Tab-separated table of N, CA and C and ligand atoms in Angstrom:
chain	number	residue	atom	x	y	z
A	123	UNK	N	0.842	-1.202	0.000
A	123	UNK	CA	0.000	0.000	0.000
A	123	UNK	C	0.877	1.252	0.000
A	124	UNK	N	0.525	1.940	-0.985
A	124	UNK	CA	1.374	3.509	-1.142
A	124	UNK	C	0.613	4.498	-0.591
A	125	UNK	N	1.718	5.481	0.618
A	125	UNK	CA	0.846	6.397	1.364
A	125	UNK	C	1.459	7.446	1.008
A	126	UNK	N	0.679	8.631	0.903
A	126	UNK	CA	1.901	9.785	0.941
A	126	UNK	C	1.207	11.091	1.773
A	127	UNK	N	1.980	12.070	2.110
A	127	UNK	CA	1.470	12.609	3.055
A	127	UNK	C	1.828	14.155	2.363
A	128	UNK	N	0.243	14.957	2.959
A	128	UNK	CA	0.092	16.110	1.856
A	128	UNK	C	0.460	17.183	3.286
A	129	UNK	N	1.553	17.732	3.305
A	129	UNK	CA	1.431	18.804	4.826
A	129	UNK	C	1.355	20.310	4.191
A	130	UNK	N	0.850	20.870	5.328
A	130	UNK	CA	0.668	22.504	4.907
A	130	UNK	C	0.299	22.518	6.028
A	131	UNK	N	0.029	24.458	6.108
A	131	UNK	CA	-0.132	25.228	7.760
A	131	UNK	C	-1.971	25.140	7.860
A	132	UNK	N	-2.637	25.228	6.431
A	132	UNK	CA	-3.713	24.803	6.629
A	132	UNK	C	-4.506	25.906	7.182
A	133	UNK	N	-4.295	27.274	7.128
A	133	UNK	CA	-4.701	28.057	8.196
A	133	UNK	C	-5.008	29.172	7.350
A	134	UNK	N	-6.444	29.349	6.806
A	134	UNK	CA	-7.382	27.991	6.649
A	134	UNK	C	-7.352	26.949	5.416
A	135	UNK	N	-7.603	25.886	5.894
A	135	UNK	CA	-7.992	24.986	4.381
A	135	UNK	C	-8.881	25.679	3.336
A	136	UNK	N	-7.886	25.498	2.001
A	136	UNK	CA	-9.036	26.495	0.508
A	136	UNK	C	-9.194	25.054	-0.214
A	137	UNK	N	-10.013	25.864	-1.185
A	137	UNK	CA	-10.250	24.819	-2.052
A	137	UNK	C	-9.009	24.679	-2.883
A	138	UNK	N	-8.292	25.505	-3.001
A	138	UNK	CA	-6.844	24.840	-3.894
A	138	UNK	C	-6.258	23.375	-2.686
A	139	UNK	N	-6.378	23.418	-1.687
A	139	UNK	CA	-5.488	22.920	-0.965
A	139	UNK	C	-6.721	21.304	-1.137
A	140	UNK	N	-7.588	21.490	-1.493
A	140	UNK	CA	-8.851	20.678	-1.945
A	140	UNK	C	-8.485	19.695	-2.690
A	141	UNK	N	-8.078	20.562	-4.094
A	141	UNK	CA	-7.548	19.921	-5.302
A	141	UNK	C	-6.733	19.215	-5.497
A	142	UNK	N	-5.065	19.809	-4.776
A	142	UNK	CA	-4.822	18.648	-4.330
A	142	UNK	C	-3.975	17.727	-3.910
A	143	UNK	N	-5.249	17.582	-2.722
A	143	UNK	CA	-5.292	16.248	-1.782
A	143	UNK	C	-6.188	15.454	-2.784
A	144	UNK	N	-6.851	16.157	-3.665
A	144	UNK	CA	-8.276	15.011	-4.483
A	144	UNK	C	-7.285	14.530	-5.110
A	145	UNK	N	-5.856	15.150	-6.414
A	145	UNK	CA	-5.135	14.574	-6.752
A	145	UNK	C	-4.277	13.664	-6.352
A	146	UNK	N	-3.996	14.244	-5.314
A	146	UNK	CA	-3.063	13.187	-4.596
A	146	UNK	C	-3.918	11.799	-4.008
A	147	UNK	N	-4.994	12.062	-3.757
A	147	UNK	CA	-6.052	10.543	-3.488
A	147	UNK	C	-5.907	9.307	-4.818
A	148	UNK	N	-5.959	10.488	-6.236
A	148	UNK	CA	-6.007	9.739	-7.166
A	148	UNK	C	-5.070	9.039	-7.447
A	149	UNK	N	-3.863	9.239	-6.485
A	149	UNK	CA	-2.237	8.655	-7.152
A	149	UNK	C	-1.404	7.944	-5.858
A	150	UNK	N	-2.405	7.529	-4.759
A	150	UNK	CA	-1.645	6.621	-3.879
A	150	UNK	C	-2.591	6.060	-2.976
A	151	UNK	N	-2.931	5.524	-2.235
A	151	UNK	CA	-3.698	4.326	-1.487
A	151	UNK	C	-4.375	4.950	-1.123
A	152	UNK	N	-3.486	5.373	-0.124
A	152	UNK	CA	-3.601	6.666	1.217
A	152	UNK	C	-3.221	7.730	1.117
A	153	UNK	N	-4.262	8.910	1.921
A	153	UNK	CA	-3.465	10.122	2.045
A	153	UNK	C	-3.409	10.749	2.957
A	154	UNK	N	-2.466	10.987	3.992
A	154	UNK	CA	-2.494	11.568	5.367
A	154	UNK	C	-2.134	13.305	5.105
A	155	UNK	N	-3.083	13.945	5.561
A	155	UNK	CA	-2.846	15.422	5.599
A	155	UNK	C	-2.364	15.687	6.710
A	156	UNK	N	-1.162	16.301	6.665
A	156	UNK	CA	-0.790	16.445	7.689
A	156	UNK	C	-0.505	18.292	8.260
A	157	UNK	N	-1.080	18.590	8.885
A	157	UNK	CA	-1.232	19.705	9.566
A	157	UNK	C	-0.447	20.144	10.486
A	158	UNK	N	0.643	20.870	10.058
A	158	UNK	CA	1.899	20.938	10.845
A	158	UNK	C	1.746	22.729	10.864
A	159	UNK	N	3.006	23.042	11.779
A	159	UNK	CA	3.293	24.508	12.228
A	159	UNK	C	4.362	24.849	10.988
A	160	UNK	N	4.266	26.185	10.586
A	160	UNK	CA	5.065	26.322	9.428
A	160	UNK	C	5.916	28.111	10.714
A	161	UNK	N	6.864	27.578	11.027
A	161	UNK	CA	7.553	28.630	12.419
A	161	UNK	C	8.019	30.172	11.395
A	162	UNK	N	7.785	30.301	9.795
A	162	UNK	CA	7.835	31.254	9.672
A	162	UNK	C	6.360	32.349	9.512
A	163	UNK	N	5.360	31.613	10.011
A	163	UNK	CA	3.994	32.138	9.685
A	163	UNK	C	3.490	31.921	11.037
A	164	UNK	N	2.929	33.046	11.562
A	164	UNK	CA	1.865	33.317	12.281
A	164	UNK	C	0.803	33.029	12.376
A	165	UNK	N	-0.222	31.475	12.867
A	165	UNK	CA	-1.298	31.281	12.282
A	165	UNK	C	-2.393	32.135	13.303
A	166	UNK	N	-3.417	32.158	12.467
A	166	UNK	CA	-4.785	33.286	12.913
A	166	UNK	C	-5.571	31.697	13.516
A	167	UNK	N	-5.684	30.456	12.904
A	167	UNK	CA	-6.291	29.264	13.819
A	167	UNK	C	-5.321	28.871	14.617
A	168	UNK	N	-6.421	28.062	15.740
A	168	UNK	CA	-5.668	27.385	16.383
A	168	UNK	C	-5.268	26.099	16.054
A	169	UNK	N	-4.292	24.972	16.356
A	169	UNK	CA	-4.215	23.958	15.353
A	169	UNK	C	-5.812	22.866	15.582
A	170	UNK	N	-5.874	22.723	16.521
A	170	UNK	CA	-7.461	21.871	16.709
A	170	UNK	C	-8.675	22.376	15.499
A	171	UNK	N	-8.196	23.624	15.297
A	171	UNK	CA	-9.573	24.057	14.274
A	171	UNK	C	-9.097	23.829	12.902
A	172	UNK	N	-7.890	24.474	12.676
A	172	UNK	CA	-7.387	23.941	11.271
A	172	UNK	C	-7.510	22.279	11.032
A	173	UNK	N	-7.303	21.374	12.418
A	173	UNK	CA	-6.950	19.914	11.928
A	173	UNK	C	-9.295	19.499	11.557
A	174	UNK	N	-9.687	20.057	12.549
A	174	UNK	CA	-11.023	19.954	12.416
A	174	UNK	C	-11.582	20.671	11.107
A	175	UNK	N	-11.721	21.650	10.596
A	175	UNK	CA	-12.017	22.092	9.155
A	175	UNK	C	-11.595	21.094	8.237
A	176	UNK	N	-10.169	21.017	8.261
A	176	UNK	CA	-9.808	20.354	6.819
A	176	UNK	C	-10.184	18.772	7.224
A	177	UNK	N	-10.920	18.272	8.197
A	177	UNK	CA	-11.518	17.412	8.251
A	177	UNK	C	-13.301	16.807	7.745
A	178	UNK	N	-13.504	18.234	8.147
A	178	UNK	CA	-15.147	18.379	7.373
A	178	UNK	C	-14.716	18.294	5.787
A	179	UNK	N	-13.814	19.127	5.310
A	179	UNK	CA	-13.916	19.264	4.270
A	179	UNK	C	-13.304	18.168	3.643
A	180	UNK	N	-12.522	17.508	3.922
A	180	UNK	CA	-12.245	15.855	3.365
A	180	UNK	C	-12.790	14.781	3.386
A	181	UNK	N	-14.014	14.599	4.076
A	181	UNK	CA	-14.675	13.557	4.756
A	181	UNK	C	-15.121	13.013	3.826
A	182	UNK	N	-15.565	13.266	2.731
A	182	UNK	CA	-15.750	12.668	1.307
A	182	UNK	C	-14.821	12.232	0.305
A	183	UNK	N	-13.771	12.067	0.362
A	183	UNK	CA	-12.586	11.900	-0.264
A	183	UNK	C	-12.202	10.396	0.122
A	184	UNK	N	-12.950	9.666	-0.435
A	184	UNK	CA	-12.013	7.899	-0.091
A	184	UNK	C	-10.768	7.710	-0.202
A	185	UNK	N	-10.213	7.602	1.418
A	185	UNK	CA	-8.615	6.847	1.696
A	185	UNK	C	-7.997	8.368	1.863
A	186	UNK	N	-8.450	9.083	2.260
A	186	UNK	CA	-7.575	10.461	2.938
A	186	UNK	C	-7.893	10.588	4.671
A	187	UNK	N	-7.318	11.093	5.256
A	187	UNK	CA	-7.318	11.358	6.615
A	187	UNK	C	-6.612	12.417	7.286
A	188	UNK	N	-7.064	13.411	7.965
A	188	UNK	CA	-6.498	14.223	8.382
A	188	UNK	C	-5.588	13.845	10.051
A	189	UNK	N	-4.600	14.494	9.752
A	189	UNK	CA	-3.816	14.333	11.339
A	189	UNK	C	-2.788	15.785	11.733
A	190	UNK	N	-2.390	15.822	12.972
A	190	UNK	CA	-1.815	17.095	13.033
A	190	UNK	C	-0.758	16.737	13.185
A	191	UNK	N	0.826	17.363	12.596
A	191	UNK	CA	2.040	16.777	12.467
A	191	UNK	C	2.879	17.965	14.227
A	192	UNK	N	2.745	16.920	15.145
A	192	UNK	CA	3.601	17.653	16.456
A	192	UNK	C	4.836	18.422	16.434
A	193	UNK	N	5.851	17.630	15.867
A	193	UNK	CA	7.184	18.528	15.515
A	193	UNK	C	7.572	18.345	13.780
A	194	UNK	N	8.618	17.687	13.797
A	194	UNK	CA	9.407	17.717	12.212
A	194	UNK	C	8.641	16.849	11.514
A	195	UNK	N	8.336	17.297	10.428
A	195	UNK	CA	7.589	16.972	9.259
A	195	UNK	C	8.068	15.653	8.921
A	196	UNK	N	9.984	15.954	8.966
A	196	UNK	CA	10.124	13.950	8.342
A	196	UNK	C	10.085	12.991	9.464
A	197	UNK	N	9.852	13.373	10.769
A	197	UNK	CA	9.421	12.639	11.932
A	197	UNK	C	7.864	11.636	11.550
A	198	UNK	N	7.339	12.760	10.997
A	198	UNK	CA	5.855	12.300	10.814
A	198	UNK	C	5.755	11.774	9.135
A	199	UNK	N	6.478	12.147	8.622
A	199	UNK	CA	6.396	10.801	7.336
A	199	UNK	C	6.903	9.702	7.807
A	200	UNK	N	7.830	9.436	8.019
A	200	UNK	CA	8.595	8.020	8.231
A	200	UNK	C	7.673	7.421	9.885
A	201	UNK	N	6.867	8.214	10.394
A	201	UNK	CA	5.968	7.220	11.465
A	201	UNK	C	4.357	7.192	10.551
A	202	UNK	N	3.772	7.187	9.541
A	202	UNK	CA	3.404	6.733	9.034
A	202	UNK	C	3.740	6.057	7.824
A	203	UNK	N	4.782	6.102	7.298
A	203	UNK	CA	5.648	4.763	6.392
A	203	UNK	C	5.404	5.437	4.851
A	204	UNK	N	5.109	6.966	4.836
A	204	UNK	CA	4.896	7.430	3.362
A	204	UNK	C	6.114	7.336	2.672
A	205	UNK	N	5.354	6.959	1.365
A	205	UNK	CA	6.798	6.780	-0.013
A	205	UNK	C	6.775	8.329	-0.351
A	206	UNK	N	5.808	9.644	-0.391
A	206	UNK	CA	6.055	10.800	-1.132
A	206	UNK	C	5.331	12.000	-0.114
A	207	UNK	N	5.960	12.530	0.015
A	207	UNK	CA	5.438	14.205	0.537
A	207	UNK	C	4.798	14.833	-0.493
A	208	UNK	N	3.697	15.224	-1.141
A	208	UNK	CA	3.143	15.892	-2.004
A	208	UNK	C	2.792	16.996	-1.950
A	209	UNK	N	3.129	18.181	-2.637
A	209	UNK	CA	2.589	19.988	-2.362
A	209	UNK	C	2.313	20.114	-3.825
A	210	UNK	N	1.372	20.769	-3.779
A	210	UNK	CA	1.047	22.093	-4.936
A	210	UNK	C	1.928	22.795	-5.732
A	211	UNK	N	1.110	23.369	-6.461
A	211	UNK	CA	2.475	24.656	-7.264
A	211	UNK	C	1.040	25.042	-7.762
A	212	UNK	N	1.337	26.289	-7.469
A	212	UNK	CA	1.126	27.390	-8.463
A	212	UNK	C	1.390	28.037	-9.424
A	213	UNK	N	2.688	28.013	-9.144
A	213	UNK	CA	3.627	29.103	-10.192
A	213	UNK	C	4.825	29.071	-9.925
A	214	UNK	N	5.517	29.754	-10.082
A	214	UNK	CA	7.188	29.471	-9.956
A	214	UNK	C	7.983	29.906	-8.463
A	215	UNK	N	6.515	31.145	-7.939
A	215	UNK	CA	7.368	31.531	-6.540
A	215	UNK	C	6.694	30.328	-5.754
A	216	UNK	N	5.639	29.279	-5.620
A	216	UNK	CA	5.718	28.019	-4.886
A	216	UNK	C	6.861	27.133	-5.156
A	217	UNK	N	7.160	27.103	-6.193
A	217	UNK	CA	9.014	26.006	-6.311
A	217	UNK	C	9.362	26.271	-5.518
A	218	UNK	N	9.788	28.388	-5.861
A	218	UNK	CA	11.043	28.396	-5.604
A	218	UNK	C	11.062	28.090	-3.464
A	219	UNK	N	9.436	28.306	-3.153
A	219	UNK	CA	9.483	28.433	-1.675
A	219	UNK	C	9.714	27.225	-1.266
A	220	UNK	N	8.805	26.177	-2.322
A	220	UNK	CA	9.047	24.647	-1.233
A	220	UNK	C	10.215	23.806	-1.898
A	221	UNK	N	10.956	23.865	-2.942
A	221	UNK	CA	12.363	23.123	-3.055
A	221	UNK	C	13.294	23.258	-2.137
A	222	UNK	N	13.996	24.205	-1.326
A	222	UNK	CA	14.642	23.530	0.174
A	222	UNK	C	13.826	22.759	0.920
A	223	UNK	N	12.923	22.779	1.296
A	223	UNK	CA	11.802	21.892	1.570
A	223	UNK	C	11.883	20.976	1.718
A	224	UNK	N	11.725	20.642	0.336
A	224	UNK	CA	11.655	19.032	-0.445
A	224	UNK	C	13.228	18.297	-0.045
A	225	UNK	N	14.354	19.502	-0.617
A	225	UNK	CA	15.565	19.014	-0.662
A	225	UNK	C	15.942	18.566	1.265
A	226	UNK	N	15.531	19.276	1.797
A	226	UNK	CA	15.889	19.266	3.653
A	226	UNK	C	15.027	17.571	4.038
A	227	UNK	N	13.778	17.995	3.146
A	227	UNK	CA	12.878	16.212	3.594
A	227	UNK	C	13.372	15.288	3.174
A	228	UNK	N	14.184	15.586	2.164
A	228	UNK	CA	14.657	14.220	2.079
A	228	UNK	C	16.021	13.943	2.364
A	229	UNK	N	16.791	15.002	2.603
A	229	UNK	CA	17.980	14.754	3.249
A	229	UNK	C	17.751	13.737	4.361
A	230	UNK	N	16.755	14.258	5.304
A	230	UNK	CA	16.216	13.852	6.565
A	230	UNK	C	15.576	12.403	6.528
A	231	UNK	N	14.902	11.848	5.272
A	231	UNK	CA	13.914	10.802	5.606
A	231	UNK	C	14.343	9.857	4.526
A	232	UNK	N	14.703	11.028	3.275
A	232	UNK	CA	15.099	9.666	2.083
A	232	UNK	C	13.899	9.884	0.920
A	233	UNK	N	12.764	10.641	1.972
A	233	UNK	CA	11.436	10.726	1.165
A	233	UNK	C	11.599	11.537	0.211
A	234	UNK	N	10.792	11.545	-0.981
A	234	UNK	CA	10.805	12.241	-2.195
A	234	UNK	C	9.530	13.509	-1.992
A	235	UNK	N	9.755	14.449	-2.304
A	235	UNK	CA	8.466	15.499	-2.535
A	235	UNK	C	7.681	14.786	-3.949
A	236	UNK	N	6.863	15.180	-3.849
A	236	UNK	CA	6.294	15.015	-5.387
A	236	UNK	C	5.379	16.480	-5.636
A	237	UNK	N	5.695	17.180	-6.618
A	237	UNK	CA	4.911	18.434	-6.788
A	237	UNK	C	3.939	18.284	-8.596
A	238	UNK	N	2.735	18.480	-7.670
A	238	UNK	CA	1.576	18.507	-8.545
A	238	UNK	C	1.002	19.951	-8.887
A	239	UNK	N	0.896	20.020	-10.373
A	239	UNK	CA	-0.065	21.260	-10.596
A	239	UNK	C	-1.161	21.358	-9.739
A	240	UNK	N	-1.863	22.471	-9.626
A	240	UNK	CA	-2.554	22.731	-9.058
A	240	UNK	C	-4.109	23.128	-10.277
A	241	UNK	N	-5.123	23.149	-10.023
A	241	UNK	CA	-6.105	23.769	-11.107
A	241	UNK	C	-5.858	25.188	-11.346
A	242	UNK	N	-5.533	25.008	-12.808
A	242	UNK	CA	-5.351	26.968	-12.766
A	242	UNK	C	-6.492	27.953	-12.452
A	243	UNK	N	-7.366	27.434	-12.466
A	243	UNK	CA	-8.895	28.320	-11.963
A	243	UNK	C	-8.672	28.563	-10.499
A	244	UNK	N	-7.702	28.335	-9.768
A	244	UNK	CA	-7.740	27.937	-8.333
A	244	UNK	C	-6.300	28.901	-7.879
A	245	UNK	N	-5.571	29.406	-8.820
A	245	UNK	CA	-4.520	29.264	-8.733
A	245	UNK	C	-4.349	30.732	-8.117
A	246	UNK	N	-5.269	31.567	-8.036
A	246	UNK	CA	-5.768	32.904	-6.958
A	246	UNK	C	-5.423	32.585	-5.926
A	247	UNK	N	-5.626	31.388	-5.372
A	247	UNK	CA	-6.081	31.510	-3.530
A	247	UNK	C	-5.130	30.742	-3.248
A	248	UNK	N	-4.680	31.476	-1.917
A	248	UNK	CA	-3.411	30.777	-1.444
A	248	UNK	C	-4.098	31.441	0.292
A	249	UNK	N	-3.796	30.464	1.475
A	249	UNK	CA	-4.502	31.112	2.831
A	249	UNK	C	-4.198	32.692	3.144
A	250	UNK	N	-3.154	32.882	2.749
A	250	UNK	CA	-2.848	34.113	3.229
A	250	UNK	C	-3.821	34.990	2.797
A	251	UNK	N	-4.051	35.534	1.147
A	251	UNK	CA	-4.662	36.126	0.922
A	251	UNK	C	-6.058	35.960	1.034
A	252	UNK	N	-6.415	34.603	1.286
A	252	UNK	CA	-7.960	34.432	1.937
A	252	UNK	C	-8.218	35.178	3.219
A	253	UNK	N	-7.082	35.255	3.948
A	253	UNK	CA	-7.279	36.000	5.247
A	253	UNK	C	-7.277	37.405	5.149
A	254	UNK	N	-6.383	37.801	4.402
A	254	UNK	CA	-6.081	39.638	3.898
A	254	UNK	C	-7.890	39.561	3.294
A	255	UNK	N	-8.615	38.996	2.099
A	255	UNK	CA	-9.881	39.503	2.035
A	255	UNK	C	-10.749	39.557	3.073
A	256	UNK	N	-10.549	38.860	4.082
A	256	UNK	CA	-11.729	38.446	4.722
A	256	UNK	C	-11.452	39.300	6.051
A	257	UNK	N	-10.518	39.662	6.053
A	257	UNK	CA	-9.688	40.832	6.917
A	257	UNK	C	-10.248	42.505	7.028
A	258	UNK	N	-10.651	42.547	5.605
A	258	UNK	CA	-10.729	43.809	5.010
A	258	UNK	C	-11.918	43.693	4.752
A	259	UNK	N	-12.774	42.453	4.937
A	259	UNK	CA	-14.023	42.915	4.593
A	259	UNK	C	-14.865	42.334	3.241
A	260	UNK	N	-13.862	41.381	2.680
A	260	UNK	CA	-14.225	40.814	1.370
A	260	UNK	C	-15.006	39.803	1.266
A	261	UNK	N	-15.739	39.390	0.408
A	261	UNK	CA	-16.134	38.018	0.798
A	261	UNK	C	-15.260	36.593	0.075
A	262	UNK	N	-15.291	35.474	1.283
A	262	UNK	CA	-14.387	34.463	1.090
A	262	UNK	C	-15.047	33.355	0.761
A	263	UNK	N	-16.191	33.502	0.873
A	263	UNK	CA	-16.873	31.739	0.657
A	263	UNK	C	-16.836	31.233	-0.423
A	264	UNK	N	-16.373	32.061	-1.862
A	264	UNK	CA	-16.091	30.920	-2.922
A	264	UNK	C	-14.344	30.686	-2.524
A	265	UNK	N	-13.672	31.018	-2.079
A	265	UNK	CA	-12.271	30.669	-2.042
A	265	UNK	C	-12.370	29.291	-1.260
A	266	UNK	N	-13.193	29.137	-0.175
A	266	UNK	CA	-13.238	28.424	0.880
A	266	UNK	C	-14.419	27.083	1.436
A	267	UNK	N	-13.749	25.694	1.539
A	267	UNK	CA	-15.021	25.248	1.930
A	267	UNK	C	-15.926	25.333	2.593
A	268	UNK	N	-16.916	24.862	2.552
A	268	UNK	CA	-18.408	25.104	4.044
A	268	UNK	C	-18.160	25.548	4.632
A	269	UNK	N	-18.309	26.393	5.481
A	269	UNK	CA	-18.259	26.569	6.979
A	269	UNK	C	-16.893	27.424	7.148
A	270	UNK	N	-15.881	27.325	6.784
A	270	UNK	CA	-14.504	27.914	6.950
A	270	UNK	C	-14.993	29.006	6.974
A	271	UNK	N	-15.457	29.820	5.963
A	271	UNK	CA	-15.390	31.715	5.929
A	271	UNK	C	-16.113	32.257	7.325
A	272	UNK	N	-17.392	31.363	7.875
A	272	UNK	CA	-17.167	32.158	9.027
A	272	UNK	C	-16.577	31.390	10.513
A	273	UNK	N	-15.461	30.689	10.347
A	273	UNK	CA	-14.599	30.136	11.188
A	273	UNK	C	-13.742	31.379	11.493
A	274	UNK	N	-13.039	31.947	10.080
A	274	UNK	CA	-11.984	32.801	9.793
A	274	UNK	C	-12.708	34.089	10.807
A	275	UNK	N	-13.692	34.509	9.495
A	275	UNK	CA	-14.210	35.502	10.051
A	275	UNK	C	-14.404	36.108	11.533
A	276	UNK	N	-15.435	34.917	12.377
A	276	UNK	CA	-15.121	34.854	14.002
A	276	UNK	C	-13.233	34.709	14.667
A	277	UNK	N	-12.628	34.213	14.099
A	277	UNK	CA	-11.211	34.557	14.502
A	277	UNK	C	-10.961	35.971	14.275
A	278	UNK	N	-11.015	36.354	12.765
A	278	UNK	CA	-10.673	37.817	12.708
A	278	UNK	C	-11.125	39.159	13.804
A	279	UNK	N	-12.387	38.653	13.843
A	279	UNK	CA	-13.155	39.677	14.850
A	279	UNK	C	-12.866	39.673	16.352
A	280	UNK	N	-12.419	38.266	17.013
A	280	UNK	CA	-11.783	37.936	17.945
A	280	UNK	C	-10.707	38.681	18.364
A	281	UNK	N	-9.957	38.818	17.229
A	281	UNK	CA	-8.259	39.214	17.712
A	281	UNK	C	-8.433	40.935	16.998
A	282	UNK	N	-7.726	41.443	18.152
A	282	UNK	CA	-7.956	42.943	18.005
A	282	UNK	C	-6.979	43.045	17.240
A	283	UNK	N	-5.987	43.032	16.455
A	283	UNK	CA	-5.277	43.249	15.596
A	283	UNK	C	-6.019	42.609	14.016
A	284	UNK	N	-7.010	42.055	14.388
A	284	UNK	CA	-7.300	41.114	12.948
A	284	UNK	C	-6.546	40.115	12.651
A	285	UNK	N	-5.828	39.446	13.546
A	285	UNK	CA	-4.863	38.624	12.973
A	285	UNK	C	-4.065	37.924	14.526
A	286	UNK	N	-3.801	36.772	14.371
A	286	UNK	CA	-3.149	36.115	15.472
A	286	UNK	C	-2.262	35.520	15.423
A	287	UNK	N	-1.245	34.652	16.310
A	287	UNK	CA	-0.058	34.262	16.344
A	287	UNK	C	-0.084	32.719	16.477
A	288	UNK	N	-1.269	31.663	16.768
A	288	UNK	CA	-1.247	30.765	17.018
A	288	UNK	C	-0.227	29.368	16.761
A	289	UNK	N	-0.090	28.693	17.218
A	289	UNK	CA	0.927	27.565	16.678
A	289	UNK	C	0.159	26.407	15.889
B	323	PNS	O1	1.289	25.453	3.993
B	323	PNS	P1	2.724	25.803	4.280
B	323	PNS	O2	2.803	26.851	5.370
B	323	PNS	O3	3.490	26.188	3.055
B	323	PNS	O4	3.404	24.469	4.834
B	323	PNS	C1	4.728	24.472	5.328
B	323	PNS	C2	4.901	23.314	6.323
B	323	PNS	C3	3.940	23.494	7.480
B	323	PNS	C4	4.641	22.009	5.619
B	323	PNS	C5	6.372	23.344	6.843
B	323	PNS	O5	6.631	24.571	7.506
B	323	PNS	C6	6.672	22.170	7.785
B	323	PNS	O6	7.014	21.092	7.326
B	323	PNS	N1	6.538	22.364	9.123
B	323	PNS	C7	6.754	21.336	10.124
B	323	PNS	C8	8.112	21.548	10.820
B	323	PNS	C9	9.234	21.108	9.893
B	323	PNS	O7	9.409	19.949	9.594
B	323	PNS	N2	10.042	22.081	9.424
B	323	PNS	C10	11.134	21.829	8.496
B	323	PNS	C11	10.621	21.807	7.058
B	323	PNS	S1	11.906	21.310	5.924
């Protein structure tokens, strides 16, 4: 059985980040999402809500599963036994961000990244700027599955800066 494990900060799950995990369903057994801390980003969720969202929103996806990754990313591939780390691309500034990445994961595990297009209709939304609209007042619910836009939203309004530090 081939597993591979799709990680991101997740904060919040979009529908690009949708696409794919659907791809990546289509190209290995299993797929563990793994919901890890990314220590150069500030998340606005807390991790329980990010691992819970991108759980609603996968629950239809046969042979995916969401989990939250505690420390190092190749800690948590090699304790679930994945052959590939899989991320997105957008465009050329996602390479250029996740190739040390890839190159550090596998120094560490042996594991291979595997990078999949992403849908170019999709290729707008990335979390950050889901949060900058929804920040300012925009509306997010086509960027975002069910329920997420007013997850965000109630966070935003929460934190007097509009924005939070969570791990
Ligand atoms: O969605 P993101 O923020 O681009 O995902 C980045 C993430 C969370 C996958 C990355 O920061 C990560 O792997 N964090 C876990 C800690 C870790 O292993 N850091 C070293 C990465 S080489």
């Amino acid at each position: 059985m081939s597993t591979a494990v799709c990680p991101g900060s997740f904060d919040p799950i979009t529908l690009g980040h949708i696409d794919i995990v659907r791809r990546a369903a289509s190209l290995f057994d299993e797929v563990v999402v793994g919901v890890a801390r990314n220590s150069s980003k500030a998340a606005l969720l807390g991790v329980d809500v990010r691992v819970e969202l991108a759980r609603a929103a996968l629950a239809d996806v046969p042979g995916v599963r969401v989990e939250q990754v505690t420390g190092l990313l190749a800690e948590f591939v090699r304790s679930v036994g994945a052959v590939a780390i899989v991320k997105g691309l957008r465009g050329g500034a996602d390479f250029d961000a996740e190739l040390p990445m890839a190159l550090m994961n596998r120094r560490l595990t042996g594991v291979e990244t595997v990078f999949l297009a992403g849908d170019q209709a999709l290729a707008h939304i990335a979390s950050s700027l889901v949060k900058d609209v929804a920040r300012f007042g925009g509306d997010i619910d086509d960027l975002v599955p069910p329920g997420v836009g007013r997850v965000v939203r109630d966070a935003l309004g929460a934190s007097p800066a509009g924005g939070g530090s969570r791990a």
